[in-house]
């Protein structure tokens, strides 16, 4: 079993890499900062490797896609993602476009490389977000990229199941990582990366999908939000 995890230097991706190594996968950890990846791979022990690549750039995506096409991977965790906070019109356009490149373009390109080489039994996890269901003012482009990731994963789930390849969108809610402390939500709603990854691993093993919302609280809130008028949900999240 061989897994490639993007955004593996920190947060949910690092936790995925550790859990997968423990579960017997040979892990390739991908992110930009080589020092963090080297430290992670040393921690994981022999049989694992890393690839330093900026997935918001065409070169970085090409390098990772080449690795996937040649590496006989059985699992891809498309986890790397970034969020630009603030009013869309007041934030630099380049930041929003870089977010699109990382959260959408890289996910599509790596999924394509992986699925082109994957064999029956393989699995693809695209890390989306509950904000893909309930867009949050102040995170406009981020929410839209996650809606894209969820929708993309749903159709891939359908297309790939006849090949015996499982595709899943994993939708965490607020998760306490370096980039997100969850200060603006109640404690009971904040998950740890360990909780998110544990649930994801069970879901992959059980071929659950196409969309897995992590955490009971997030699942209930996402379900309730579907029943409310869209304008009311936007007002609640924007307030
Ligand atoms: N935390 C949350 O509350 C939350 C909630 C819902 C969904 N999510 C999603 O879960 C995923 C992981 O989030 P997280 O909070 O664990 O993130 P994080 O703690 O900020 O870690 C992000 C990881 O991605 C890497 N990365 C960032 N930009 C990159 C780039 N351009 N190319 C390659 N690697 C890059 C970072 O390493 P380098 O900086 O070294 O590249 C790091 O290893 C994301 O897709 C996020 O949208 C998170």
PDB file of C-alpha atoms and ligand atoms in Angstrom:
ATOM      1  CA  UNK A   1       0.000   0.000   0.000  1.00  0.00           C
ATOM      2  CA  UNK A   2       1.377   3.377  -1.016  1.00  0.00           C
ATOM      3  CA  UNK A   3      -0.122   6.795  -0.201  1.00  0.00           C
ATOM      4  CA  UNK A   4       0.684  10.327  -1.324  1.00  0.00           C
ATOM      5  CA  UNK A   5      -0.527  13.064   1.041  1.00  0.00           C
ATOM      6  CA  UNK A   6      -0.423  16.721   0.038  1.00  0.00           C
ATOM      7  CA  UNK A   7      -0.067  19.399   2.680  1.00  0.00           C
ATOM      8  CA  UNK A   8       1.583  16.777   4.868  1.00  0.00           C
ATOM      9  CA  UNK A   9       3.886  19.191   6.698  1.00  0.00           C
ATOM     10  CA  UNK A  10       1.293  20.310   9.248  1.00  0.00           C
ATOM     11  CA  UNK A  11      -2.243  19.992  10.543  1.00  0.00           C
ATOM     12  CA  UNK A  12      -4.663  17.452   9.084  1.00  0.00           C
ATOM     13  CA  UNK A  13      -2.189  16.355   6.376  1.00  0.00           C
ATOM     14  CA  UNK A  14       0.575  15.598   8.868  1.00  0.00           C
ATOM     15  CA  UNK A  15      -1.886  13.631  10.981  1.00  0.00           C
ATOM     16  CA  UNK A  16      -2.992  11.708   7.876  1.00  0.00           C
ATOM     17  CA  UNK A  17       0.630  10.880   7.023  1.00  0.00           C
ATOM     18  CA  UNK A  18       1.308   9.582  10.529  1.00  0.00           C
ATOM     19  CA  UNK A  19      -1.912   7.538  10.697  1.00  0.00           C
ATOM     20  CA  UNK A  20      -1.347   6.037   7.249  1.00  0.00           C
ATOM     21  CA  UNK A  21       2.241   5.084   8.060  1.00  0.00           C
ATOM     22  CA  UNK A  22       0.971   3.408  11.227  1.00  0.00           C
ATOM     23  CA  UNK A  23      -1.634   1.566   9.141  1.00  0.00           C
ATOM     24  CA  UNK A  24       1.091   0.099   6.930  1.00  0.00           C
ATOM     25  CA  UNK A  25       1.190   2.540   4.011  1.00  0.00           C
ATOM     26  CA  UNK A  26       4.457   3.726   2.516  1.00  0.00           C
ATOM     27  CA  UNK A  27       3.860   7.491   2.575  1.00  0.00           C
ATOM     28  CA  UNK A  28       5.043  10.246   0.251  1.00  0.00           C
ATOM     29  CA  UNK A  29       4.613  13.564   2.068  1.00  0.00           C
ATOM     30  CA  UNK A  30       4.190  16.652  -0.120  1.00  0.00           C
ATOM     31  CA  UNK A  31       4.331  20.341   0.886  1.00  0.00           C
ATOM     32  CA  UNK A  32       6.560  23.359   0.268  1.00  0.00           C
ATOM     33  CA  UNK A  33       8.806  23.385   3.331  1.00  0.00           C
ATOM     34  CA  UNK A  34      11.437  20.688   2.988  1.00  0.00           C
ATOM     35  CA  UNK A  35      12.703  20.919   6.572  1.00  0.00           C
ATOM     36  CA  UNK A  36       9.294  20.023   8.006  1.00  0.00           C
ATOM     37  CA  UNK A  37       8.854  17.172   5.553  1.00  0.00           C
ATOM     38  CA  UNK A  38      12.308  15.768   6.311  1.00  0.00           C
ATOM     39  CA  UNK A  39      11.525  15.895  10.027  1.00  0.00           C
ATOM     40  CA  UNK A  40       8.194  14.127   9.458  1.00  0.00           C
ATOM     41  CA  UNK A  41       9.693  11.383   7.305  1.00  0.00           C
ATOM     42  CA  UNK A  42      12.462  10.824   9.882  1.00  0.00           C
ATOM     43  CA  UNK A  43       9.727  10.426  12.495  1.00  0.00           C
ATOM     44  CA  UNK A  44       7.792   7.977  10.318  1.00  0.00           C
ATOM     45  CA  UNK A  45      10.847   5.738   9.906  1.00  0.00           C
ATOM     46  CA  UNK A  46      12.166   3.790   6.915  1.00  0.00           C
ATOM     47  CA  UNK A  47      10.106   3.263   3.765  1.00  0.00           C
ATOM     48  CA  UNK A  48       8.633   6.763   3.491  1.00  0.00           C
ATOM     49  CA  UNK A  49       9.724   9.731   1.418  1.00  0.00           C
ATOM     50  CA  UNK A  50       8.860  13.335   0.672  1.00  0.00           C
ATOM     51  CA  UNK A  51       8.538  15.742  -2.209  1.00  0.00           C
ATOM     52  CA  UNK A  52       8.949  19.477  -1.731  1.00  0.00           C
ATOM     53  CA  UNK A  53       6.589  21.170  -4.213  1.00  0.00           C
ATOM     54  CA  UNK A  54       4.516  24.324  -4.342  1.00  0.00           C
ATOM     55  CA  UNK A  55       1.142  23.076  -5.553  1.00  0.00           C
ATOM     56  CA  UNK A  56      -0.052  26.590  -6.336  1.00  0.00           C
ATOM     57  CA  UNK A  57       2.421  26.599  -9.254  1.00  0.00           C
ATOM     58  CA  UNK A  58       2.370  24.669 -12.550  1.00  0.00           C
ATOM     59  CA  UNK A  59       5.888  23.290 -11.905  1.00  0.00           C
ATOM     60  CA  UNK A  60       4.993  22.025  -8.452  1.00  0.00           C
ATOM     61  CA  UNK A  61       1.819  20.372  -9.693  1.00  0.00           C
ATOM     62  CA  UNK A  62       3.664  18.758 -12.626  1.00  0.00           C
ATOM     63  CA  UNK A  63       6.319  17.290 -10.321  1.00  0.00           C
ATOM     64  CA  UNK A  64       3.718  15.806  -7.981  1.00  0.00           C
ATOM     65  CA  UNK A  65       1.587  14.552 -10.882  1.00  0.00           C
ATOM     66  CA  UNK A  66       4.630  12.825 -12.431  1.00  0.00           C
ATOM     67  CA  UNK A  67       5.312  11.099  -9.123  1.00  0.00           C
ATOM     68  CA  UNK A  68       1.693   9.916  -8.955  1.00  0.00           C
ATOM     69  CA  UNK A  69       1.687   8.671 -12.528  1.00  0.00           C
ATOM     70  CA  UNK A  70       4.811   6.550 -11.960  1.00  0.00           C
ATOM     71  CA  UNK A  71       4.590   5.616  -8.297  1.00  0.00           C
ATOM     72  CA  UNK A  72       1.993   2.818  -8.092  1.00  0.00           C
ATOM     73  CA  UNK A  73       0.062   4.672  -5.407  1.00  0.00           C
ATOM     74  CA  UNK A  74      -3.047   3.078  -3.918  1.00  0.00           C
ATOM     75  CA  UNK A  75      -4.236   6.185  -2.029  1.00  0.00           C
ATOM     76  CA  UNK A  76      -4.093   9.914  -2.756  1.00  0.00           C
ATOM     77  CA  UNK A  77      -5.071  12.388  -0.057  1.00  0.00           C
ATOM     78  CA  UNK A  78      -5.545  15.745  -1.782  1.00  0.00           C
ATOM     79  CA  UNK A  79      -5.317  17.717   1.450  1.00  0.00           C
ATOM     80  CA  UNK A  80      -3.249  20.872   0.803  1.00  0.00           C
ATOM     81  CA  UNK A  81      -5.459  23.931   0.895  1.00  0.00           C
ATOM     82  CA  UNK A  82      -5.336  27.542   1.954  1.00  0.00           C
ATOM     83  CA  UNK A  83      -7.805  30.260   2.875  1.00  0.00           C
ATOM     84  CA  UNK A  84      -7.667  34.008   2.328  1.00  0.00           C
ATOM     85  CA  UNK A  85      -9.719  35.802   4.969  1.00  0.00           C
ATOM     86  CA  UNK A  86     -11.464  39.108   4.408  1.00  0.00           C
ATOM     87  CA  UNK A  87     -13.804  40.988   2.159  1.00  0.00           C
ATOM     88  CA  UNK A  88     -13.203  39.710  -1.395  1.00  0.00           C
ATOM     89  CA  UNK A  89     -13.127  43.129  -3.056  1.00  0.00           C
ATOM     90  CA  UNK A  90     -10.619  44.405  -0.505  1.00  0.00           C
ATOM     91  CA  UNK A  91      -8.144  41.521  -0.745  1.00  0.00           C
ATOM     92  CA  UNK A  92      -5.461  41.274  -3.465  1.00  0.00           C
ATOM     93  CA  UNK A  93      -6.686  39.393  -6.533  1.00  0.00           C
ATOM     94  CA  UNK A  94      -3.399  37.427  -6.708  1.00  0.00           C
ATOM     95  CA  UNK A  95      -4.148  35.878  -3.297  1.00  0.00           C
ATOM     96  CA  UNK A  96      -7.568  34.720  -4.452  1.00  0.00           C
ATOM     97  CA  UNK A  97      -6.176  33.298  -7.680  1.00  0.00           C
ATOM     98  CA  UNK A  98      -3.392  31.455  -5.848  1.00  0.00           C
ATOM     99  CA  UNK A  99      -6.089  29.973  -3.626  1.00  0.00           C
ATOM    100  CA  UNK A 100      -7.943  28.738  -6.707  1.00  0.00           C
ATOM    101  CA  UNK A 101      -4.728  27.211  -8.056  1.00  0.00           C
ATOM    102  CA  UNK A 102      -4.021  25.285  -4.858  1.00  0.00           C
ATOM    103  CA  UNK A 103      -7.543  24.352  -3.787  1.00  0.00           C
ATOM    104  CA  UNK A 104      -8.917  23.512  -7.258  1.00  0.00           C
ATOM    105  CA  UNK A 105      -6.342  23.269 -10.065  1.00  0.00           C
ATOM    106  CA  UNK A 106      -3.913  21.129  -8.090  1.00  0.00           C
ATOM    107  CA  UNK A 107      -6.725  18.880  -6.837  1.00  0.00           C
ATOM    108  CA  UNK A 108      -7.950  18.291 -10.397  1.00  0.00           C
ATOM    109  CA  UNK A 109      -4.475  17.717 -11.853  1.00  0.00           C
ATOM    110  CA  UNK A 110      -3.382  15.328  -9.111  1.00  0.00           C
ATOM    111  CA  UNK A 111      -6.693  13.435  -9.198  1.00  0.00           C
ATOM    112  CA  UNK A 112      -6.235  13.005 -12.956  1.00  0.00           C
ATOM    113  CA  UNK A 113      -2.673  11.713 -12.622  1.00  0.00           C
ATOM    114  CA  UNK A 114      -3.667   9.366  -9.802  1.00  0.00           C
ATOM    115  CA  UNK A 115      -6.794   7.956 -11.446  1.00  0.00           C
ATOM    116  CA  UNK A 116      -4.956   7.441 -14.737  1.00  0.00           C
ATOM    117  CA  UNK A 117      -2.596   5.003 -13.037  1.00  0.00           C
ATOM    118  CA  UNK A 118      -4.789   3.637 -10.233  1.00  0.00           C
ATOM    119  CA  UNK A 119      -5.928   0.047 -10.028  1.00  0.00           C
ATOM    120  CA  UNK A 120      -9.105  -1.443  -8.520  1.00  0.00           C
ATOM    121  CA  UNK A 121      -9.060  -1.123  -4.735  1.00  0.00           C
ATOM    122  CA  UNK A 122      -7.392   2.298  -4.811  1.00  0.00           C
ATOM    123  CA  UNK A 123      -8.904   5.321  -3.059  1.00  0.00           C
ATOM    124  CA  UNK A 124      -8.880   9.092  -3.523  1.00  0.00           C
ATOM    125  CA  UNK A 125      -9.723  11.441  -0.657  1.00  0.00           C
ATOM    126  CA  UNK A 126     -10.247  15.096  -1.514  1.00  0.00           C
ATOM    127  CA  UNK A 127     -10.240  17.247   1.615  1.00  0.00           C
ATOM    128  CA  UNK A 128     -13.049  19.758   1.263  1.00  0.00           C
ATOM    129  CA  UNK A 129     -14.858  21.610   4.070  1.00  0.00           C
ATOM    130  CA  UNK A 130     -18.306  22.109   5.572  1.00  0.00           C
ATOM    131  CA  UNK A 131     -17.990  25.605   4.070  1.00  0.00           C
ATOM    132  CA  UNK A 132     -18.463  23.913   0.707  1.00  0.00           C
ATOM    133  CA  UNK A 133     -22.067  23.373   1.862  1.00  0.00           C
ATOM    134  CA  UNK A 134     -22.496  26.640   3.739  1.00  0.00           C
ATOM    135  CA  UNK A 135     -20.437  29.479   2.228  1.00  0.00           C
ATOM    136  CA  UNK A 136     -19.118  31.941   4.795  1.00  0.00           C
ATOM    137  CA  UNK A 137     -18.908  35.684   4.110  1.00  0.00           C
ATOM    138  CA  UNK A 138     -15.283  36.718   4.591  1.00  0.00           C
ATOM    139  CA  UNK A 139     -14.158  33.393   3.101  1.00  0.00           C
ATOM    140  CA  UNK A 140     -15.851  33.761  -0.277  1.00  0.00           C
ATOM    141  CA  UNK A 141     -13.282  32.235  -2.612  1.00  0.00           C
ATOM    142  CA  UNK A 142     -12.310  29.568  -0.083  1.00  0.00           C
ATOM    143  CA  UNK A 143     -15.956  28.485   0.366  1.00  0.00           C
ATOM    144  CA  UNK A 144     -16.445  28.409  -3.406  1.00  0.00           C
ATOM    145  CA  UNK A 145     -13.312  26.295  -3.930  1.00  0.00           C
ATOM    146  CA  UNK A 146     -14.582  23.803  -1.369  1.00  0.00           C
ATOM    147  CA  UNK A 147     -18.006  23.642  -3.062  1.00  0.00           C
ATOM    148  CA  UNK A 148     -16.040  22.798  -6.214  1.00  0.00           C
ATOM    149  CA  UNK A 149     -14.040  20.081  -4.449  1.00  0.00           C
ATOM    150  CA  UNK A 150     -17.170  18.483  -2.992  1.00  0.00           C
ATOM    151  CA  UNK A 151     -19.055  18.537  -6.279  1.00  0.00           C
ATOM    152  CA  UNK A 152     -16.024  17.273  -8.233  1.00  0.00           C
ATOM    153  CA  UNK A 153     -15.588  14.398  -5.780  1.00  0.00           C
ATOM    154  CA  UNK A 154     -19.238  13.395  -5.999  1.00  0.00           C
ATOM    155  CA  UNK A 155     -19.117  12.870  -9.745  1.00  0.00           C
ATOM    156  CA  UNK A 156     -15.767  11.090  -9.530  1.00  0.00           C
ATOM    157  CA  UNK A 157     -17.240   8.779  -6.890  1.00  0.00           C
ATOM    158  CA  UNK A 158     -19.922   7.798  -9.391  1.00  0.00           C
ATOM    159  CA  UNK A 159     -17.593   7.505 -12.386  1.00  0.00           C
ATOM    160  CA  UNK A 160     -14.934   5.478 -10.591  1.00  0.00           C
ATOM    161  CA  UNK A 161     -17.037   3.006  -8.654  1.00  0.00           C
ATOM    162  CA  UNK A 162     -17.414   0.712 -11.650  1.00  0.00           C
ATOM    163  CA  UNK A 163     -13.577   0.558 -11.727  1.00  0.00           C
ATOM    164  CA  UNK A 164     -13.515  -0.381  -8.044  1.00  0.00           C
ATOM    165  CA  UNK A 165     -11.844   2.909  -7.112  1.00  0.00           C
ATOM    166  CA  UNK A 166     -13.304   4.761  -4.156  1.00  0.00           C
ATOM    167  CA  UNK A 167     -13.535   8.569  -4.213  1.00  0.00           C
ATOM    168  CA  UNK A 168     -14.595  10.607  -1.207  1.00  0.00           C
ATOM    169  CA  UNK A 169     -14.910  14.264  -0.268  1.00  0.00           C
ATOM    170  CA  UNK A 170     -13.915  14.683   3.357  1.00  0.00           C
ATOM    171  CA  UNK A 171     -15.598  17.752   4.858  1.00  0.00           C
ATOM    172  CA  UNK A 172     -14.142  18.774   8.183  1.00  0.00           C
ATOM    173  CA  UNK A 173     -15.616  21.656  10.130  1.00  0.00           C
ATOM    174  CA  UNK A 174     -13.399  23.849  12.262  1.00  0.00           C
ATOM    175  CA  UNK A 175     -10.325  21.816  13.163  1.00  0.00           C
ATOM    176  CA  UNK A 176      -7.644  23.013  15.564  1.00  0.00           C
ATOM    177  CA  UNK A 177      -4.535  23.252  13.383  1.00  0.00           C
ATOM    178  CA  UNK A 178      -1.825  25.881  13.043  1.00  0.00           C
ATOM    179  CA  UNK A 179      -3.878  27.838  10.545  1.00  0.00           C
ATOM    180  CA  UNK A 180      -7.164  27.602  12.416  1.00  0.00           C
ATOM    181  CA  UNK A 181      -7.780  27.767  16.133  1.00  0.00           C
ATOM    182  CA  UNK A 182     -11.568  27.941  16.019  1.00  0.00           C
ATOM    183  CA  UNK A 183     -11.752  31.022  18.244  1.00  0.00           C
ATOM    184  CA  UNK A 184     -15.041  32.112  16.652  1.00  0.00           C
ATOM    185  CA  UNK A 185     -16.957  28.852  17.250  1.00  0.00           C
ATOM    186  CA  UNK A 186     -17.986  27.028  20.434  1.00  0.00           C
ATOM    187  CA  UNK A 187     -15.502  24.450  21.779  1.00  0.00           C
ATOM    188  CA  UNK A 188     -17.876  21.528  21.262  1.00  0.00           C
ATOM    189  CA  UNK A 189     -17.768  22.134  17.520  1.00  0.00           C
ATOM    190  CA  UNK A 190     -13.976  22.213  17.182  1.00  0.00           C
ATOM    191  CA  UNK A 191     -12.342  18.904  16.284  1.00  0.00           C
ATOM    192  CA  UNK A 192      -8.719  17.880  16.561  1.00  0.00           C
ATOM    193  CA  UNK A 193      -6.876  16.715  13.428  1.00  0.00           C
ATOM    194  CA  UNK A 194      -6.711  13.289  15.098  1.00  0.00           C
ATOM    195  CA  UNK A 195     -10.498  13.081  15.321  1.00  0.00           C
ATOM    196  CA  UNK A 196     -10.934  14.145  11.696  1.00  0.00           C
ATOM    197  CA  UNK A 197      -8.370  11.665  10.407  1.00  0.00           C
ATOM    198  CA  UNK A 198      -9.670   8.777  12.537  1.00  0.00           C
ATOM    199  CA  UNK A 199     -13.134   9.277  11.062  1.00  0.00           C
ATOM    200  CA  UNK A 200     -11.702   9.603   7.555  1.00  0.00           C
ATOM    201  CA  UNK A 201      -9.712   6.366   7.863  1.00  0.00           C
ATOM    202  CA  UNK A 202     -12.822   4.484   9.011  1.00  0.00           C
ATOM    203  CA  UNK A 203     -14.795   6.009   6.127  1.00  0.00           C
ATOM    204  CA  UNK A 204     -12.153   5.019   3.552  1.00  0.00           C
ATOM    205  CA  UNK A 205     -11.990   1.477   4.935  1.00  0.00           C
ATOM    206  CA  UNK A 206     -15.798   1.245   4.797  1.00  0.00           C
ATOM    207  CA  UNK A 207     -15.957   2.829   1.323  1.00  0.00           C
ATOM    208  CA  UNK A 208     -18.253   5.559   2.712  1.00  0.00           C
ATOM    209  CA  UNK A 209     -19.161   8.442   0.459  1.00  0.00           C
ATOM    210  CA  UNK A 210     -19.357  10.289  -1.724  1.00  0.00           C
ATOM    211  CA  UNK A 211     -19.346  13.007   0.978  1.00  0.00           C
ATOM    212  CA  UNK A 212     -18.234  12.472   4.570  1.00  0.00           C
ATOM    213  CA  UNK A 213     -18.782  15.332   7.025  1.00  0.00           C
ATOM    214  CA  UNK A 214     -16.549  14.823  10.029  1.00  0.00           C
ATOM    215  CA  UNK A 215     -18.006  15.202  13.507  1.00  0.00           C
ATOM    216  CA  UNK A 216     -21.591  14.745  14.641  1.00  0.00           C
ATOM    217  CA  UNK A 217     -22.028  18.466  15.389  1.00  0.00           C
ATOM    218  CA  UNK A 218     -20.875  19.428  11.903  1.00  0.00           C
ATOM    219  CA  UNK A 219     -23.144  16.829  10.308  1.00  0.00           C
ATOM    220  CA  UNK A 220     -26.178  18.123  12.247  1.00  0.00           C
ATOM    221  CA  UNK A 221     -25.423  21.788  11.487  1.00  0.00           C
ATOM    222  CA  UNK A 222     -24.824  21.075   7.808  1.00  0.00           C
ATOM    223  CA  UNK A 223     -28.108  19.143   7.635  1.00  0.00           C
ATOM    224  CA  UNK A 224     -30.051  21.931   9.362  1.00  0.00           C
ATOM    225  CA  UNK A 225     -28.481  24.564   7.092  1.00  0.00           C
ATOM    226  CA  UNK A 226     -29.830  22.688   4.068  1.00  0.00           C
ATOM    227  CA  UNK A 227     -33.382  23.196   5.371  1.00  0.00           C
ATOM    228  CA  UNK A 228     -33.021  26.954   5.887  1.00  0.00           C
ATOM    229  CA  UNK A 229     -33.249  29.672   3.236  1.00  0.00           C
ATOM    230  CA  UNK A 230     -29.806  30.365   1.810  1.00  0.00           C
ATOM    231  CA  UNK A 231     -30.047  34.058   2.780  1.00  0.00           C
ATOM    232  CA  UNK A 232     -30.665  33.098   6.423  1.00  0.00           C
ATOM    233  CA  UNK A 233     -27.609  30.830   6.498  1.00  0.00           C
ATOM    234  CA  UNK A 234     -25.460  33.590   5.003  1.00  0.00           C
ATOM    235  CA  UNK A 235     -26.712  36.058   7.620  1.00  0.00           C
ATOM    236  CA  UNK A 236     -26.005  33.582  10.426  1.00  0.00           C
ATOM    237  CA  UNK A 237     -22.482  32.823   9.200  1.00  0.00           C
ATOM    238  CA  UNK A 238     -21.711  36.407   8.277  1.00  0.00           C
ATOM    239  CA  UNK A 239     -22.820  37.844  11.616  1.00  0.00           C
TER     240      UNK A 239
HETATM  241  N1  LIG B   1      -8.334  23.512   9.829  1.00  0.00           N
HETATM  242  C1  LIG B   1      -9.630  23.636   9.563  1.00  0.00           C
HETATM  243  O1  LIG B   1     -10.420  24.179  10.364  1.00  0.00           O
HETATM  244  C2  LIG B   1     -10.184  23.072   8.295  1.00  0.00           C
HETATM  245  C3  LIG B   1     -11.579  22.957   8.166  1.00  0.00           C
HETATM  246  C4  LIG B   1     -12.118  22.438   6.999  1.00  0.00           C
HETATM  247  C5  LIG B   1     -11.282  22.042   5.973  1.00  0.00           C
HETATM  248  N2  LIG B   1      -9.938  22.179   6.109  1.00  0.00           N
HETATM  249  C6  LIG B   1      -9.101  21.772   4.981  1.00  0.00           C
HETATM  250  O2  LIG B   1      -8.199  20.784   5.413  1.00  0.00           O
HETATM  251  C7  LIG B   1      -6.986  20.872   4.684  1.00  0.00           C
HETATM  252  C8  LIG B   1      -5.825  20.990   5.639  1.00  0.00           C
HETATM  253  O3  LIG B   1      -6.039  22.124   6.467  1.00  0.00           O
HETATM  254  P1  LIG B   1      -5.097  22.395   7.757  1.00  0.00           P
HETATM  255  O4  LIG B   1      -5.844  23.337   8.626  1.00  0.00           O
HETATM  256  O5  LIG B   1      -4.605  21.107   8.294  1.00  0.00           O
HETATM  257  O6  LIG B   1      -3.912  23.197   7.066  1.00  0.00           O
HETATM  258  P2  LIG B   1      -2.545  23.753   7.690  1.00  0.00           P
HETATM  259  O7  LIG B   1      -2.401  23.354   9.123  1.00  0.00           O
HETATM  260  O8  LIG B   1      -2.471  25.185   7.313  1.00  0.00           O
HETATM  261  O9  LIG B   1      -1.469  22.954   6.832  1.00  0.00           O
HETATM  262  C9  LIG B   1      -1.462  23.134   5.460  1.00  0.00           C
HETATM  263  C10 LIG B   1      -0.449  22.215   4.838  1.00  0.00           C
HETATM  264  O10 LIG B   1      -0.478  22.450   3.429  1.00  0.00           O
HETATM  265  C11 LIG B   1       0.818  22.831   2.986  1.00  0.00           C
HETATM  266  N3  LIG B   1       0.676  23.811   1.918  1.00  0.00           N
HETATM  267  C12 LIG B   1       0.148  25.069   2.000  1.00  0.00           C
HETATM  268  N4  LIG B   1       0.245  25.690   0.826  1.00  0.00           N
HETATM  269  C13 LIG B   1       0.834  24.805  -0.033  1.00  0.00           C
HETATM  270  C14 LIG B   1       1.221  24.879  -1.383  1.00  0.00           C
HETATM  271  N5  LIG B   1       1.061  25.997  -2.112  1.00  0.00           N
HETATM  272  N6  LIG B   1       1.783  23.784  -1.954  1.00  0.00           N
HETATM  273  C15 LIG B   1       1.984  22.658  -1.220  1.00  0.00           C
HETATM  274  N7  LIG B   1       1.648  22.540   0.071  1.00  0.00           N
HETATM  275  C16 LIG B   1       1.078  23.605   0.660  1.00  0.00           C
HETATM  276  C17 LIG B   1       1.502  23.401   4.225  1.00  0.00           C
HETATM  277  O11 LIG B   1       2.922  23.253   4.202  1.00  0.00           O
HETATM  278  P3  LIG B   1       3.887  24.338   3.537  1.00  0.00           P
HETATM  279  O12 LIG B   1       3.464  25.671   4.069  1.00  0.00           O
HETATM  280  O13 LIG B   1       5.245  23.901   3.952  1.00  0.00           O
HETATM  281  O14 LIG B   1       3.669  24.207   2.069  1.00  0.00           O
HETATM  282  C18 LIG B   1       0.955  22.486   5.308  1.00  0.00           C
HETATM  283  O15 LIG B   1       1.686  21.294   5.337  1.00  0.00           O
HETATM  284  C19 LIG B   1      -7.159  22.088   3.750  1.00  0.00           C
HETATM  285  O16 LIG B   1      -7.585  21.663   2.486  1.00  0.00           O
HETATM  286  C20 LIG B   1      -8.242  22.892   4.445  1.00  0.00           C
HETATM  287  O17 LIG B   1      -8.947  23.702   3.532  1.00  0.00           O
HETATM  288  C21 LIG B   1      -9.369  22.670   7.236  1.00  0.00           C
END
